[in-house]
Structure formats: structure tokens, C-alpha cells
PDB file of C-alpha atoms in Angstrom:
ATOM      1  CA  MET E  73      16.262 -29.798  17.198  1.00  0.00           C
ATOM      2  CA  VAL E  74      14.440 -32.511  15.184  1.00  0.00           C
ATOM      3  CA  PHE E  75      16.720 -32.226  12.160  1.00  0.00           C
ATOM      4  CA  SER E  76      20.494 -32.933  12.541  1.00  0.00           C
ATOM      5  CA  ARG E  77      21.364 -30.732   9.576  1.00  0.00           C
ATOM      6  CA  ASN E  78      19.951 -27.930   7.526  1.00  0.00           C
ATOM      7  CA  ILE E  79      17.458 -29.212   4.983  1.00  0.00           C
ATOM      8  CA  PRO E  80      16.711 -27.756   1.618  1.00  0.00           C
ATOM      9  CA  ILE E  81      13.080 -26.910   1.205  1.00  0.00           C
ATOM     10  CA  GLY E  82      12.159 -26.954  -2.514  1.00  0.00           C
ATOM     11  CA  GLU E  83       9.013 -28.900  -3.173  1.00  0.00           C
ATOM     12  CA  ILE E  84       6.051 -28.300  -0.821  1.00  0.00           C
ATOM     13  CA  LYS E  85       2.372 -29.391  -0.457  1.00  0.00           C
ATOM     14  CA  LEU E  86       0.559 -26.337   0.530  1.00  0.00           C
ATOM     15  CA  PHE E  87      -1.755 -26.823   3.561  1.00  0.00           C
ATOM     16  CA  ALA E  88      -2.767 -23.376   4.535  1.00  0.00           C
ATOM     17  CA  LEU E  89      -2.328 -19.690   3.352  1.00  0.00           C
ATOM     18  CA  ASN E  90      -3.431 -17.259   6.052  1.00  0.00           C
ATOM     19  CA  ILE E  91      -3.452 -13.490   5.649  1.00  0.00           C
ATOM     20  CA  ASP E  92      -3.943 -10.986   8.439  1.00  0.00           C
ATOM     21  CA  ASN E  93      -4.598  -7.762   6.525  1.00  0.00           C
ATOM     22  CA  ASN E  94      -4.621  -5.715   9.686  1.00  0.00           C
ATOM     23  CA  LEU E  95      -1.100  -6.823  10.713  1.00  0.00           C
ATOM     24  CA  SER E  96       0.249  -7.129   7.177  1.00  0.00           C
ATOM     25  CA  THR E  97       1.156 -10.835   8.110  1.00  0.00           C
ATOM     26  CA  LEU E  98       1.071 -13.899   5.915  1.00  0.00           C
ATOM     27  CA  THR E  99       1.546 -17.521   6.996  1.00  0.00           C
ATOM     28  CA  LEU E 100       2.252 -20.413   4.694  1.00  0.00           C
ATOM     29  CA  ALA E 101       1.887 -23.901   6.243  1.00  0.00           C
ATOM     30  CA  PHE E 102       3.112 -26.836   4.050  1.00  0.00           C
ATOM     31  CA  ASP E 103       4.344 -30.421   4.114  1.00  0.00           C
ATOM     32  CA  ILE E 104       7.793 -31.164   3.026  1.00  0.00           C
ATOM     33  CA  ARG E 105       9.355 -34.379   1.855  1.00  0.00           C
ATOM     34  CA  GLU E 106      11.893 -34.733   4.620  1.00  0.00           C
ATOM     35  CA  ILE E 107      10.985 -36.430   7.943  1.00  0.00           C
ATOM     36  CA  PRO E 108      12.969 -35.421  11.141  1.00  0.00           C
ATOM     37  CA  ASP E 109      16.049 -37.583  11.531  1.00  0.00           C
ATOM     38  CA  THR E 110      16.493 -36.976  15.193  1.00  0.00           C
ATOM     39  CA  PRO E 111      12.977 -36.924  16.482  1.00  0.00           C
ATOM     40  CA  PRO E 112      11.968 -37.117  20.209  1.00  0.00           C
ATOM     41  CA  LYS E 113      11.516 -40.754  21.337  1.00  0.00           C
ATOM     42  CA  LYS E 114       7.770 -40.317  21.620  1.00  0.00           C
ATOM     43  CA  TRP E 115       7.596 -39.340  17.910  1.00  0.00           C
ATOM     44  CA  ASP E 116       9.931 -42.182  16.893  1.00  0.00           C
ATOM     45  CA  LEU E 117       7.736 -44.748  18.716  1.00  0.00           C
ATOM     46  CA  ILE E 118       4.652 -43.771  16.689  1.00  0.00           C
ATOM     47  CA  GLY E 119       6.403 -43.697  13.290  1.00  0.00           C
ATOM     48  CA  TYR E 120       5.018 -40.626  11.867  1.00  0.00           C
ATOM     49  CA  ASN E 121       5.405 -40.349   8.096  1.00  0.00           C
ATOM     50  CA  ALA E 122       4.718 -36.684   7.254  1.00  0.00           C
ATOM     51  CA  CYS E 123       6.148 -33.417   8.461  1.00  0.00           C
ATOM     52  CA  ARG E 124       4.407 -30.005   8.361  1.00  0.00           C
ATOM     53  CA  ILE E 125       6.371 -26.761   8.613  1.00  0.00           C
ATOM     54  CA  GLY E 126       5.827 -23.168   7.607  1.00  0.00           C
ATOM     55  CA  ILE E 127       6.867 -19.574   7.352  1.00  0.00           C
ATOM     56  CA  THR E 128       5.400 -16.515   8.875  1.00  0.00           C
ATOM     57  CA  CYS E 129       6.040 -13.270   7.079  1.00  0.00           C
ATOM     58  CA  ASN E 130       5.536  -9.735   8.375  1.00  0.00           C
ATOM     59  CA  LYS E 131       5.304  -6.433   6.334  1.00  0.00           C
ATOM     60  CA  VAL E 132       4.051  -8.168   3.257  1.00  0.00           C
ATOM     61  CA  LYS E 133       3.732  -6.306  -0.026  1.00  0.00           C
ATOM     62  CA  ASN E 134       3.081  -7.122  -3.611  1.00  0.00           C
ATOM     63  CA  LEU E 135       1.123 -10.219  -2.891  1.00  0.00           C
ATOM     64  CA  THR E 136      -0.233 -12.192  -5.940  1.00  0.00           C
ATOM     65  CA  THR E 137      -1.934 -15.564  -6.003  1.00  0.00           C
ATOM     66  CA  SER E 138      -3.345 -17.485  -8.859  1.00  0.00           C
ATOM     67  CA  ASN E 139      -5.368 -20.769  -8.842  1.00  0.00           C
ATOM     68  CA  ILE E 140      -5.184 -21.217  -5.017  1.00  0.00           C
ATOM     69  CA  PRO E 141      -6.323 -23.471  -3.431  1.00  0.00           C
ATOM     70  CA  THR E 142      -4.458 -26.309  -5.208  1.00  0.00           C
ATOM     71  CA  GLN E 143      -3.498 -29.870  -4.507  1.00  0.00           C
ATOM     72  CA  GLN E 144      -0.402 -29.628  -6.765  1.00  0.00           C
ATOM     73  CA  ILE E 145       3.230 -29.735  -5.544  1.00  0.00           C
ATOM     74  CA  LEU E 146       4.630 -26.213  -5.471  1.00  0.00           C
ATOM     75  CA  ASN E 147       8.308 -25.219  -5.707  1.00  0.00           C
ATOM     76  CA  LEU E 148       9.184 -22.834  -2.932  1.00  0.00           C
ATOM     77  CA  SER E 149      11.800 -20.251  -3.448  1.00  0.00           C
ATOM     78  CA  ILE E 150      13.111 -17.617  -0.990  1.00  0.00           C
ATOM     79  CA  GLN E 151      15.578 -15.080  -2.114  1.00  0.00           C
ATOM     80  CA  LEU E 152      17.192 -12.342  -0.062  1.00  0.00           C
ATOM     81  CA  ILE E 153      17.158  -9.182  -2.203  1.00  0.00           C
ATOM     82  CA  GLY E 154      18.764  -6.230  -0.299  1.00  0.00           C
ATOM     83  CA  ASN E 155      17.083  -6.359   3.054  1.00  0.00           C
ATOM     84  CA  GLU E 156      13.812  -7.940   1.928  1.00  0.00           C
ATOM     85  CA  TYR E 157      12.908 -11.534   0.855  1.00  0.00           C
ATOM     86  CA  SER E 158      11.193 -12.477  -2.428  1.00  0.00           C
ATOM     87  CA  VAL E 159       9.002 -15.479  -1.683  1.00  0.00           C
ATOM     88  CA  SER E 160       7.362 -17.572  -4.349  1.00  0.00           C
ATOM     89  CA  ALA E 161       5.546 -20.893  -4.355  1.00  0.00           C
ATOM     90  CA  THR E 162       4.731 -21.979  -7.861  1.00  0.00           C
ATOM     91  CA  SER E 163       3.625 -24.877 -10.036  1.00  0.00           C
ATOM     92  CA  ASN E 164       2.708 -24.795 -13.840  1.00  0.00           C
ATOM     93  CA  THR E 165      -0.772 -23.524 -12.974  1.00  0.00           C
ATOM     94  CA  SER E 166      -0.629 -22.000  -9.386  1.00  0.00           C
ATOM     95  CA  GLU E 167       1.353 -19.500  -7.624  1.00  0.00           C
ATOM     96  CA  VAL E 168       1.756 -17.460  -4.483  1.00  0.00           C
ATOM     97  CA  LYS E 169       4.286 -14.527  -4.688  1.00  0.00           C
ATOM     98  CA  PHE E 170       5.148 -11.674  -2.429  1.00  0.00           C
ATOM     99  CA  ILE E 171       7.845  -9.552  -0.799  1.00  0.00           C
ATOM    100  CA  THR E 172       8.391  -9.556   2.960  1.00  0.00           C
ATOM    101  CA  SER E 173      10.831  -7.590   5.206  1.00  0.00           C
ATOM    102  CA  ALA E 174      10.641 -10.228   8.029  1.00  0.00           C
ATOM    103  CA  LEU E 175      10.438 -13.975   7.624  1.00  0.00           C
ATOM    104  CA  ARG E 176      10.428 -16.564  10.449  1.00  0.00           C
ATOM    105  CA  LEU E 177      10.463 -20.371   9.985  1.00  0.00           C
ATOM    106  CA  ARG E 178       7.913 -22.163  12.119  1.00  0.00           C
ATOM    107  CA  GLU E 179       8.456 -25.229  14.095  1.00  0.00           C
ATOM    108  CA  PRO E 180       7.870 -28.495  12.503  1.00  0.00           C
ATOM    109  CA  SER E 181       5.168 -30.942  13.399  1.00  0.00           C
ATOM    110  CA  VAL E 182       4.671 -34.495  12.328  1.00  0.00           C
ATOM    111  CA  TYR E 183       1.602 -36.620  11.780  1.00  0.00           C
ATOM    112  CA  LEU E 184       0.422 -39.991  10.254  1.00  0.00           C
ATOM    113  CA  THR E 185      -1.241 -40.117   6.926  1.00  0.00           C
ATOM    114  CA  GLU E 186      -2.164 -42.656   4.405  1.00  0.00           C
ATOM    115  CA  SER E 187      -0.783 -40.564   1.572  1.00  0.00           C
ATOM    116  CA  SER E 188       2.520 -39.062   2.487  1.00  0.00           C
ATOM    117  CA  PHE E 189       4.164 -36.488   0.283  1.00  0.00           C
TER     118      PHE E 189
END
């Protein structure tokens, strides 16, 4: 565990949007503002300044996208409605929206960058 607490994920910087039409799977990879607060010692020694995480969603339906790819900061919202999740990543000009019945958080990774979030 690299975070000592649950962290809210609101604003994201979209890195990748991958769609597997055959398996009805969608993966969003994105950077978040938070950096792990309990990293392994090897991470701490290097001083990483960016964190990438993502979600993998199965049984995706009602997918809509607009103005993707984008370099804008997106607001991520995940809401449980019945036994499905409504997922949206939006800005003033771009969006990704869909419904999924299975959502899995991907493990975080860290890296060095000149322009962190």
C-alpha cells in the first residue's frame, strides 16, 4: 500500500484511453495530483514527482467521447447507480462518458517529469 489513506480522485490528466471492442473493456490511465505518502524506500530515494493510476472497466455500454485526445485537466466522476457505475471524465470542451457493470482500480505507478500535474 503506497497511500496511507483513501484519496479522492477528482481532477485527472488523461494519459491513455484504450478500448477492447471484442471484450467490451475500456481502460483509462491518468495522472493524479497526489503522490504516494508511504512509498517503498526505492521510490522515496529517487524522489518521483508524478503518479499514474487508472481504471479498467468491463461490460461497457453507452460510450461517448468528444474532443479526445486532449491535454486539458478533466474532472473524473464515478457514481454507483443500482448495480452499474456511471463514469465521466469531462472538461469544458472534452468528455468521456460510459456505463460499466465492473470497475477495477489499477495499481499506481510513479515517474519523474519536468512538468508535474
